[in-house]
Coordinates of C-alpha atoms in Angstrom, one line a residue:
M1 CA -38.4 56.4 28.3
N2 CA -41.7 58.2 28.7
A3 CA -44.3 57.2 31.3
I4 CA -46.4 55.3 28.8
G5 CA -43.3 53.3 27.6
T6 CA -42.3 52.6 31.2
S7 CA -45.8 51.4 32.1
F8 CA -45.9 49.2 29.0
A9 CA -42.5 47.7 29.8
R10 CA -43.4 47.0 33.4
S11 CA -46.8 45.5 32.3
L12 CA -45.0 43.3 29.7
A13 CA -42.4 42.1 32.3
R14 CA -45.2 41.3 34.8
R15 CA -47.1 39.3 32.1
V16 CA -44.0 37.4 30.9
F17 CA -43.1 36.6 34.5
L18 CA -46.7 35.6 35.3
G19 CA -46.9 33.5 32.1
T20 CA -43.7 31.7 32.8
A21 CA -44.8 30.9 36.3
L22 CA -48.2 29.8 35.0
F23 CA -46.7 27.5 32.3
G24 CA -44.2 26.0 34.7
A25 CA -46.8 25.3 37.4
L26 CA -49.1 23.8 34.9
S27 CA -46.4 21.6 33.4
A28 CA -45.4 20.4 36.9
G29 CA -49.1 19.8 37.9
S30 CA -48.8 22.1 41.0
L31 CA -51.2 24.8 40.0
S32 CA -54.9 24.4 40.9
P33 CA -57.5 25.6 38.4
G34 CA -58.8 28.2 40.8
L35 CA -55.4 29.6 41.8
V36 CA -55.4 32.5 39.4
S37 CA -59.0 33.4 39.9
S38 CA -58.5 33.5 43.7
G39 CA -55.7 36.1 43.4
L40 CA -53.2 33.8 45.0
L41 CA -51.0 33.7 42.0
S42 CA -50.8 37.5 41.7
S43 CA -50.0 37.6 45.4
Q44 CA -47.2 35.0 45.0
V45 CA -45.7 37.0 42.0
A46 CA -45.9 40.2 43.9
N47 CA -44.2 38.8 47.0
A48 CA -41.7 36.6 45.2
Q49 CA -38.6 36.0 47.3
P50 CA -35.0 35.6 46.1
A51 CA -33.7 32.1 45.3
G52 CA -33.0 30.1 48.4
T53 CA -35.7 31.7 50.6
P54 CA -37.7 29.0 52.5
P55 CA -41.3 28.8 51.4
P56 CA -44.0 30.1 53.7
T57 CA -45.1 27.7 56.4
T58 CA -48.6 27.7 55.0
Q59 CA -47.3 26.1 51.8
P60 CA -46.8 22.3 51.8
A61 CA -43.2 21.1 51.5
P62 CA -42.2 20.1 48.0
V63 CA -42.2 16.4 47.3
A64 CA -39.4 14.8 45.4
P65 CA -40.6 13.4 42.1
G66 CA -40.6 9.7 41.8
P67 CA -39.3 7.7 38.8
V68 CA -41.2 8.2 35.6
T69 CA -42.9 5.1 34.3
V70 CA -44.6 4.5 31.0
A71 CA -48.3 3.9 31.6
P72 CA -50.6 2.6 28.9
Q73 CA -53.2 5.2 29.9
A74 CA -52.7 8.8 28.8
P75 CA -52.0 11.3 31.7
A76 CA -54.7 13.9 32.5
I77 CA -54.5 17.2 30.7
P78 CA -54.3 20.3 33.0
T79 CA -57.3 22.6 32.5
H80 CA -57.0 26.4 32.3
T81 CA -59.5 28.7 34.0
P82 CA -61.0 31.6 32.0
E83 CA -58.8 34.0 33.9
E84 CA -55.6 32.1 33.0
L85 CA -56.7 32.0 29.4
V86 CA -57.1 35.8 29.4
V87 CA -53.6 36.3 30.8
L88 CA -52.2 33.9 28.1
A89 CA -54.0 35.8 25.4
E90 CA -52.6 39.1 26.6
I91 CA -49.1 37.7 26.6
E92 CA -49.5 36.4 23.1
Q93 CA -50.7 39.8 21.9
D94 CA -47.7 41.5 23.6
L95 CA -45.4 39.0 22.0
K96 CA -46.9 39.6 18.5
R97 CA -46.5 43.4 18.9
Y98 CA -42.9 43.0 20.0
E99 CA -42.1 40.7 17.1
A100 CA -43.7 43.1 14.6
S101 CA -41.7 46.0 16.0
A102 CA -38.5 44.0 16.0
G103 CA -39.1 42.9 12.4
Q104 CA -39.7 46.5 11.3
H105 CA -36.5 47.7 13.1
H106 CA -34.5 44.9 11.5
R107 CA -35.8 45.8 8.0
R108 CA -35.0 49.5 8.6
M109 CA -31.4 48.7 9.7
Q110 CA -31.0 46.4 6.7
A111 CA -32.0 49.2 4.4
I112 CA -29.7 51.7 6.1
L113 CA -26.7 49.3 5.9
S114 CA -27.4 48.3 2.3
G115 CA -27.6 52.0 1.3
E116 CA -24.3 52.8 3.0
Y117 CA -22.7 49.8 1.4
K118 CA -23.8 50.8 -2.1
D119 CA -22.6 54.4 -1.5
R120 CA -19.2 53.3 -0.3
K121 CA -18.9 50.8 -3.1
G122 CA -19.8 53.5 -5.7
L123 CA -17.1 55.8 -4.2
L124 CA -14.5 53.2 -4.4
E125 CA -15.4 52.2 -7.9
A126 CA -15.3 55.8 -9.1
R127 CA -12.0 56.3 -7.4
Y128 CA -10.3 53.3 -9.0
A129 CA -12.2 52.8 -12.2
A130 CA -9.8 54.8 -14.3
K131 CA -6.8 53.1 -12.8
I132 CA -8.3 49.6 -13.3
A133 CA -9.2 50.4 -16.9
N134 CA -5.7 51.6 -17.5
A135 CA -4.1 48.5 -15.9
E136 CA -6.3 46.2 -18.0
E137 CA -5.4 48.1 -21.2
Q138 CA -1.7 47.8 -20.4
E139 CA -2.2 44.1 -19.6
Y140 CA -4.0 43.6 -22.9
E141 CA -1.2 45.4 -24.9
R142 CA 1.6 43.5 -23.2
R143 CA -0.2 40.2 -23.8
L144 CA -0.4 40.9 -27.5
S145 CA 3.3 41.9 -27.5
A146 CA 4.3 38.7 -25.8
I147 CA 2.2 36.7 -28.2
A148 CA 3.9 38.3 -31.2
L149 CA 7.4 37.7 -29.8
L150 CA 6.7 34.0 -29.0
E151 CA 5.1 33.4 -32.4
K152 CA 8.2 34.9 -34.1
F153 CA 10.6 32.8 -31.8
I154 CA 8.7 29.6 -32.7
Q155 CA 8.8 30.5 -36.4
D156 CA 12.5 31.2 -36.3
Y157 CA 13.3 28.1 -34.1
P158 CA 10.7 25.5 -34.8
D159 CA 12.6 22.4 -33.7
H160 CA 14.7 23.2 -30.6
Q161 CA 14.0 20.3 -28.2
K162 CA 14.2 22.5 -25.1
F163 CA 13.3 26.1 -25.8
T164 CA 10.7 25.6 -28.6
P165 CA 8.2 23.5 -26.6
D166 CA 8.6 25.9 -23.6
A167 CA 7.8 28.8 -25.9
M168 CA 4.8 26.9 -27.3
F169 CA 3.6 26.0 -23.8
R170 CA 3.7 29.7 -22.8
L171 CA 2.1 30.8 -26.0
A172 CA -0.8 28.4 -25.5
D173 CA -1.4 29.9 -22.1
L174 CA -1.4 33.4 -23.5
Y175 CA -3.8 32.3 -26.3
L176 CA -6.1 30.9 -23.5
E177 CA -6.0 34.2 -21.6
Q178 CA -6.7 36.1 -24.8
A179 CA -9.7 33.9 -25.7
E180 CA -11.3 34.3 -22.3
Y181 CA -10.7 38.1 -22.4
E182 CA -12.3 38.5 -25.8
F183 CA -15.3 36.3 -24.8
E184 CA -15.9 38.3 -21.6
K185 CA -15.5 41.6 -23.4
S186 CA -17.9 40.5 -26.1
F187 CA -20.4 39.3 -23.5
D188 CA -20.1 42.6 -21.5
E189 CA -20.7 44.6 -24.7
Q190 CA -23.9 42.7 -25.4
L191 CA -25.1 43.3 -21.9
D192 CA -24.4 47.0 -22.2
S193 CA -26.2 47.2 -25.5
G194 CA -29.4 45.9 -23.8
E195 CA -29.8 43.1 -26.3
P196 CA -27.5 40.3 -25.3
D197 CA -27.6 37.2 -27.5
F198 CA -28.1 34.4 -24.9
S199 CA -28.6 31.8 -27.7
V200 CA -24.8 31.7 -28.1
G201 CA -23.5 29.0 -25.9
I202 CA -26.8 27.6 -24.6
D203 CA -26.7 23.8 -24.2
D204 CA -29.0 21.5 -26.2
E205 CA -31.7 21.5 -23.5
G206 CA -31.8 25.3 -23.2
D207 CA -30.4 25.3 -19.7
E208 CA -27.2 27.0 -18.5
P209 CA -25.0 29.0 -20.9
L210 CA -21.9 27.2 -21.8
A211 CA -18.4 28.7 -22.0
A212 CA -18.3 29.9 -25.6
A213 CA -14.7 31.2 -25.7
D214 CA -12.7 30.1 -28.7
Y215 CA -9.9 27.8 -27.4
S216 CA -8.9 26.5 -30.8
K217 CA -5.5 28.2 -30.8
S218 CA -4.5 26.8 -27.4
L219 CA -5.8 23.3 -28.3
A220 CA -3.8 23.3 -31.5
M221 CA -0.7 24.4 -29.7
W222 CA -1.0 21.7 -27.0
E223 CA -1.5 19.0 -29.7
D224 CA 1.6 20.2 -31.6
I225 CA 3.7 20.0 -28.4
A226 CA 2.4 16.4 -27.7
T227 CA 3.0 15.3 -31.3
K228 CA 6.3 17.0 -32.1
F229 CA 8.0 16.8 -28.7
P230 CA 7.0 13.5 -27.1
N231 CA 9.8 13.8 -24.5
Y232 CA 8.9 17.3 -23.3
R233 CA 9.5 17.7 -19.6
Q234 CA 6.0 19.2 -19.1
K235 CA 4.2 16.7 -21.3
A236 CA 1.9 15.5 -18.5
S237 CA 0.7 19.1 -17.9
T238 CA 0.3 19.6 -21.6
L239 CA -1.9 16.5 -22.0
Y240 CA -4.0 17.4 -18.9
L241 CA -4.7 20.9 -20.3
L242 CA -5.5 19.5 -23.7
A243 CA -7.9 16.9 -22.3
Y244 CA -9.5 19.4 -19.9
Y245 CA -10.3 22.0 -22.5
L246 CA -11.4 19.4 -25.0
K247 CA -13.9 18.3 -22.3
Q248 CA -14.9 21.9 -21.7
T249 CA -15.7 22.3 -25.4
E250 CA -17.6 19.0 -25.4
V251 CA -15.2 17.0 -27.6
E252 CA -15.5 14.3 -24.9
R253 CA -14.4 11.2 -26.8
K254 CA -11.1 12.8 -27.8
A255 CA -10.7 14.2 -24.3
L256 CA -11.2 10.7 -22.9
Q257 CA -8.4 9.4 -25.2
V258 CA -6.0 12.1 -24.0
F259 CA -6.9 11.6 -20.3
R260 CA -6.2 7.9 -20.8
G261 CA -2.8 8.7 -22.3
L262 CA -2.0 10.6 -19.2
V263 CA -3.2 8.1 -16.5
C264 CA -2.5 4.9 -18.5
A265 CA 0.4 5.7 -20.8
N266 CA 1.5 2.1 -21.3
K267 CA -1.9 1.2 -22.9
Y268 CA -3.2 4.3 -24.6
D269 CA -1.8 6.7 -27.1
P270 CA -3.2 10.2 -26.3
M271 CA -3.0 11.2 -30.0
A272 CA -4.7 8.1 -31.3
E273 CA -8.2 8.1 -32.8
P274 CA -10.6 7.9 -29.9
E275 CA -13.0 5.0 -29.4
P276 CA -16.6 5.6 -30.6
V277 CA -19.5 5.9 -28.3
P278 CA -21.0 2.5 -27.6
D279 CA -24.1 1.6 -29.7
L280 CA -27.0 2.2 -27.3
A281 CA -29.4 -0.1 -29.1
A282 CA -26.9 -2.9 -28.9
A283 CA -26.1 -2.2 -25.3
R284 CA -29.8 -2.3 -24.4
A285 CA -30.3 -5.5 -26.3
A286 CA -27.5 -7.1 -24.3
L287 CA -29.0 -6.2 -20.9
G288 CA -29.7 -9.1 -18.6
E289 CA -30.3 -8.8 -14.8
P290 CA -30.0 -5.1 -13.8
A291 CA -27.0 -5.9 -11.6
N292 CA -25.2 -7.2 -14.7
A293 CA -26.4 -4.4 -17.0
T294 CA -22.9 -3.1 -17.4
P295 CA -20.4 -5.8 -16.7
P296 CA -17.4 -5.0 -14.6
S297 CA -14.5 -3.4 -16.5
N298 CA -10.9 -4.4 -16.3
K299 CA -9.5 -2.2 -19.2
Y300 CA -7.5 -0.2 -16.7
D301 CA -5.8 -3.0 -14.9
G302 CA -2.0 -2.6 -14.9
C303 CA -2.0 1.0 -15.9
E304 CA 1.2 2.9 -15.7
P305 CA 0.9 6.7 -15.5
L306 CA 2.9 9.3 -17.4
T307 CA 3.8 11.2 -14.3
D308 CA 4.1 10.7 -10.5
N309 CA 2.1 13.8 -9.8
K310 CA -0.6 12.2 -7.7
E311 CA -2.9 15.2 -7.5
L312 CA -2.9 15.6 -11.3
L313 CA -3.5 11.9 -11.9
H314 CA -6.3 11.6 -9.4
D315 CA -8.0 14.7 -10.9
A316 CA -7.7 13.0 -14.4
W317 CA -9.1 9.7 -13.1
V318 CA -12.1 11.2 -11.4
R319 CA -13.1 14.3 -13.3
G320 CA -11.7 13.1 -16.6
V321 CA -11.9 9.4 -17.3
G322 CA -14.5 8.6 -14.7
D323 CA -16.9 11.4 -15.4
I324 CA -16.9 10.9 -19.2
H325 CA -17.6 7.2 -18.8
F326 CA -20.3 8.0 -16.2
L327 CA -22.2 10.3 -18.6
T328 CA -21.8 7.8 -21.5
A329 CA -24.6 5.2 -21.9
G330 CA -23.2 1.7 -21.5
E331 CA -19.9 2.7 -19.8
L332 CA -20.8 2.6 -16.1
G333 CA -18.6 -0.4 -15.6
S334 CA -15.6 1.7 -16.8
A335 CA -16.7 4.6 -14.7
I336 CA -16.7 2.4 -11.6
E337 CA -13.2 1.1 -12.5
A338 CA -11.9 4.7 -12.9
Y339 CA -13.4 6.0 -9.6
K340 CA -12.0 3.0 -7.7
K341 CA -8.5 4.2 -8.7
V342 CA -9.0 7.1 -6.2
A343 CA -11.8 5.9 -3.9
T344 CA -9.4 3.5 -2.1
D345 CA -6.9 6.3 -1.1
E346 CA -8.2 8.3 1.9
E347 CA -5.2 10.6 1.6
S348 CA -6.3 11.8 -1.8
K349 CA -7.6 15.3 -2.3
F350 CA -10.3 13.8 -4.5
Y351 CA -11.2 10.9 -2.1
D352 CA -14.6 12.1 -1.1
E353 CA -15.6 13.0 -4.6
A354 CA -14.4 9.7 -6.0
L355 CA -16.2 7.7 -3.3
Y356 CA -19.5 9.5 -3.8
K357 CA -19.4 9.2 -7.6
L358 CA -18.5 5.5 -7.2
A359 CA -21.6 5.0 -5.0
W360 CA -23.7 6.8 -7.6
S361 CA -22.3 4.6 -10.4
H362 CA -23.1 1.5 -8.5
Y363 CA -26.6 2.7 -7.8
R364 CA -27.3 3.6 -11.4
N365 CA -25.9 0.2 -12.4
D366 CA -28.3 -1.5 -10.0
D367 CA -25.4 -2.8 -7.9
F368 CA -27.3 -1.8 -4.8
L369 CA -25.2 -3.5 -2.1
E370 CA -22.0 -2.0 -3.5
G371 CA -23.6 1.4 -3.8
I372 CA -24.9 1.2 -0.2
D373 CA -21.4 0.3 1.0
A374 CA -19.8 3.3 -0.9
F375 CA -22.5 5.7 0.3
D376 CA -22.0 4.5 3.8
K377 CA -18.3 5.1 3.7
S378 CA -18.9 8.6 2.3
V379 CA -21.1 9.4 5.3
M380 CA -18.6 8.0 7.7
Y381 CA -15.8 10.0 6.1
S382 CA -17.9 13.2 6.5
D383 CA -18.4 12.4 10.2
A384 CA -14.7 11.8 10.6
L385 CA -14.0 15.2 9.2
V386 CA -16.4 16.8 11.6
A387 CA -14.8 14.9 14.5
K388 CA -11.5 16.4 13.6
G389 CA -13.0 19.9 13.7
G390 CA -13.7 20.2 9.9
D391 CA -16.9 20.8 8.0
P392 CA -19.3 18.0 6.9
L393 CA -19.4 17.1 3.2
D394 CA -22.2 18.9 1.4
L395 CA -23.5 15.7 -0.1
R396 CA -23.8 13.8 3.2
P397 CA -27.6 14.3 3.5
E398 CA -28.0 13.0 0.0
A399 CA -25.8 10.0 0.7
V400 CA -28.0 9.1 3.7
Q401 CA -31.1 9.5 1.5
Y402 CA -29.8 7.1 -1.2
I403 CA -28.8 4.5 1.4
A404 CA -32.4 4.4 2.4
I405 CA -33.7 4.4 -1.2
S406 CA -31.3 1.6 -2.1
F407 CA -32.6 -0.6 0.7
T408 CA -36.2 0.0 -0.4
D409 CA -35.7 -0.6 -4.1
P410 CA -36.1 -4.1 -5.5
W411 CA -32.7 -5.6 -6.2
S412 CA -33.7 -7.7 -9.1
I413 CA -36.2 -7.5 -12.0
N414 CA -37.7 -10.6 -10.5
E415 CA -38.5 -8.9 -7.2
Q416 CA -41.5 -7.0 -6.2
P417 CA -41.3 -4.1 -3.6
D418 CA -41.4 -5.7 -0.2
P419 CA -41.1 -3.4 2.9
V420 CA -40.4 -6.4 5.2
R421 CA -37.5 -7.6 3.1
S422 CA -36.2 -4.1 2.7
Y423 CA -36.2 -3.5 6.5
D424 CA -34.5 -6.8 7.1
R425 CA -31.8 -6.0 4.6
A426 CA -31.1 -2.7 6.3
F427 CA -31.0 -4.3 9.7
D428 CA -28.8 -7.1 8.6
F429 CA -26.4 -4.6 7.1
Y430 CA -26.1 -2.5 10.3
K431 CA -26.9 -5.0 13.0
D432 CA -23.3 -5.2 14.2
R433 CA -22.7 -1.4 13.9
L434 CA -25.7 0.0 15.8
D435 CA -23.4 2.1 18.0
E436 CA -22.1 4.2 15.1
P437 CA -23.8 7.6 15.2
H438 CA -24.6 7.9 11.5
V439 CA -26.7 4.7 11.6
R440 CA -29.3 6.6 13.5
D441 CA -29.6 9.0 10.6
V442 CA -29.9 6.1 8.2
F443 CA -32.8 4.6 10.1
I444 CA -34.5 7.9 10.5
Q445 CA -34.3 8.4 6.7
L446 CA -35.3 4.9 6.1
G447 CA -38.5 5.6 8.2
E448 CA -39.2 8.6 6.0
T449 CA -38.7 6.5 2.8
F450 CA -41.0 3.8 4.1
S451 CA -43.6 6.5 5.0
I452 CA -43.5 7.8 1.5
L453 CA -44.1 4.3 0.3
E454 CA -47.0 4.0 2.8
A455 CA -45.2 1.1 4.5
Y456 CA -46.1 2.6 7.9
T457 CA -45.3 -0.5 10.0
Q458 CA -41.7 -0.5 8.7
A459 CA -41.5 3.2 9.1
A460 CA -42.4 3.0 12.7
D461 CA -40.0 0.1 13.2
S462 CA -37.2 2.2 11.7
W463 CA -37.9 5.2 13.9
R464 CA -38.3 2.9 17.0
L465 CA -34.9 1.4 16.4
A466 CA -33.3 4.9 16.2
L467 CA -35.1 6.0 19.4
K468 CA -34.1 2.8 21.3
N469 CA -30.4 2.9 20.5
W470 CA -30.0 6.7 20.8
P471 CA -32.5 7.6 23.6
L472 CA -31.1 11.0 24.6
E473 CA -30.9 12.8 21.2
P474 CA -32.4 16.3 21.4
D475 CA -34.8 15.7 18.4
N476 CA -36.2 12.4 19.7
P477 CA -39.6 13.9 20.5
E478 CA -40.0 14.9 16.8
I479 CA -39.0 11.5 15.6
H480 CA -41.3 9.9 18.1
Q481 CA -44.2 12.1 16.9
R482 CA -43.7 10.7 13.4
M483 CA -44.5 7.2 14.8
V484 CA -47.7 8.5 16.1
T485 CA -48.5 10.1 12.7
A486 CA -47.7 6.8 11.0
F487 CA -50.2 4.9 13.2
E488 CA -52.8 7.5 12.5
E489 CA -52.1 7.1 8.7
M490 CA -52.6 3.4 9.2
G491 CA -56.0 4.1 10.7
D492 CA -55.1 2.5 14.0
R493 CA -56.3 5.2 16.5
D494 CA -55.8 3.0 19.5
L495 CA -52.2 2.3 18.7
A496 CA -51.7 6.0 17.9
A497 CA -53.2 7.0 21.2
E498 CA -51.1 4.5 23.1
E499 CA -47.9 5.8 21.4
A500 CA -48.9 9.4 22.0
G501 CA -49.2 8.6 25.8
R502 CA -45.8 6.9 25.7
L503 CA -44.3 9.9 23.9
A504 CA -45.6 12.3 26.5
A505 CA -44.3 10.3 29.4
T506 CA -40.9 9.4 27.8
Y507 CA -39.9 13.1 27.5
A508 CA -41.7 14.5 30.5
P509 CA -39.9 16.6 33.2
G510 CA -37.9 14.2 35.4
S511 CA -37.3 11.7 32.6
E512 CA -33.8 10.7 31.6
W513 CA -34.2 12.5 28.3
Y514 CA -35.4 15.6 29.9
T515 CA -32.5 15.7 32.4
A516 CA -30.0 15.3 29.6
N517 CA -31.5 18.1 27.4
E518 CA -33.0 20.6 29.9
T519 CA -30.3 23.1 29.0
N520 CA -31.1 22.8 25.3
R521 CA -33.7 25.5 24.7
E522 CA -34.7 24.3 21.3
A523 CA -35.2 20.7 22.5
M524 CA -37.2 21.9 25.5
E525 CA -39.5 24.0 23.3
S526 CA -40.0 21.0 21.0
Q527 CA -40.8 18.8 23.9
R528 CA -43.3 21.2 25.4
R529 CA -45.1 21.7 22.0
I530 CA -45.2 18.1 21.0
G531 CA -45.9 16.8 24.6
E532 CA -48.9 19.0 25.0
R533 CA -50.2 18.0 21.6
M534 CA -49.7 14.3 22.3
L535 CA -51.4 14.5 25.7
R536 CA -54.4 16.2 24.1
A537 CA -54.5 13.7 21.3
A538 CA -54.2 10.8 23.7
A539 CA -56.9 12.2 26.0
E540 CA -59.3 12.8 23.1
S541 CA -58.7 9.3 21.8
T542 CA -59.3 7.8 25.3
H543 CA -62.4 9.8 25.7
K544 CA -63.8 8.8 22.4
S545 CA -63.0 5.1 23.1
A546 CA -64.8 5.4 26.4
Q547 CA -67.8 6.9 24.6
N548 CA -67.8 4.1 22.1
A549 CA -67.6 1.5 24.8
R550 CA -70.4 3.1 26.7
A551 CA -72.6 3.2 23.6
E552 CA -71.9 -0.5 22.9
W553 CA -72.7 -1.3 26.6
K554 CA -76.1 0.4 26.3

């Protein structure tokens, strides 16, 4: 390192050390305004002793801090001398230069690594491209050969009860592979031509491209197996594949009928004519109370499945029967019944999905309390996974959000929005479970929802409950700040100033929260930033109130 660099590094180190000492002293209230200007601080920094060295006899002995109490008046704000402000400004400029240099270095390293990755990838692709192309060509030729052999076998032996359906099942699988291969090849050729036809396979709303592969041969083969060989040993798998790809090709009513024949074989013939879509006008004309918009369904009571393959059946109930009903107007009741088949089995691979979809079905059907209960169970299940060392469910935040929305929505067409009633409903639902960790998240989100609705009193009440019952959480200062903001939005400056003072004192050094979180760097930074802001706001409000009182006295 050259002399200039060494000098800069030493200067930066001194400034950082000085700034840290300055901020610490100011936060503890032990730095006098004239300390820096008198040169004492520089002397102390220069003559700093190792930890454990007794302080000079000229310095007063440290006094143990007393208990922190919440005072209605805002604490005084430490003032900075001009010299201190100069030092702070220099530190800020040094930090900005460092961040700019670090960012430039990071971008340069990213570019180098990205270039090397592309070069290595290109070399590997060039090395194996011919081999991959040759392997794909051989696979294609062997697939066509296998298809020809199986087609001839089925033609020669069309009715053998064991080997013919096996050959048909394998042939349908090969037809499926061939259809997807041809679709991908056609799509790649269009891309290479520079004029791809994206209109093929676009859904009705012009959104995502749909799978446009031609599955007709496979679908016909699966139908033939189900019709001609009703006792085939792989009938359940055949029906599942038939239903799945019917759904993929948007033949949903027929797919529903086949799924029903799989999960409820004693009631539904998979090859029968499917039920028509409910008449939407008639369904709307029959609507009464929103909670009774779609009556409970019992069409799947007493169902006996075709197989004992639990995973296959649960997949069919949730992603087949349930999803098709969910997306069909007037069939939410049937969707709820289908999802419940799986949402009661915590051991199921599809339990979390079924539970969340059940909650959504209740919410859409205006069954708010049932929806809240299902959303709540979904959040609890996610937390249980985390407690066992797993990952949280991706939809946990959304489940918490819709719990809050459900509480704030009117539960009847005869109700008007009422924040007081909404808060009371939420509190009554959780009053005996306030020790459960996820309840804090619910009330924080409830506060956010009330704030959006401009019900600031209930927003503050929700946040206050979360702070009271979980007083040591690292992000409590941020939640508490939202209360201050809510009071400001209400136009109550006195209440906002009082709460700002309470916030500053609650998380100050020496407080229970501070002691519990002092090793959490992020929490400490948040506390410092918010605490200073609230102290300043409280002081400004108190000063303005004093000025107003003085003006009135005159």
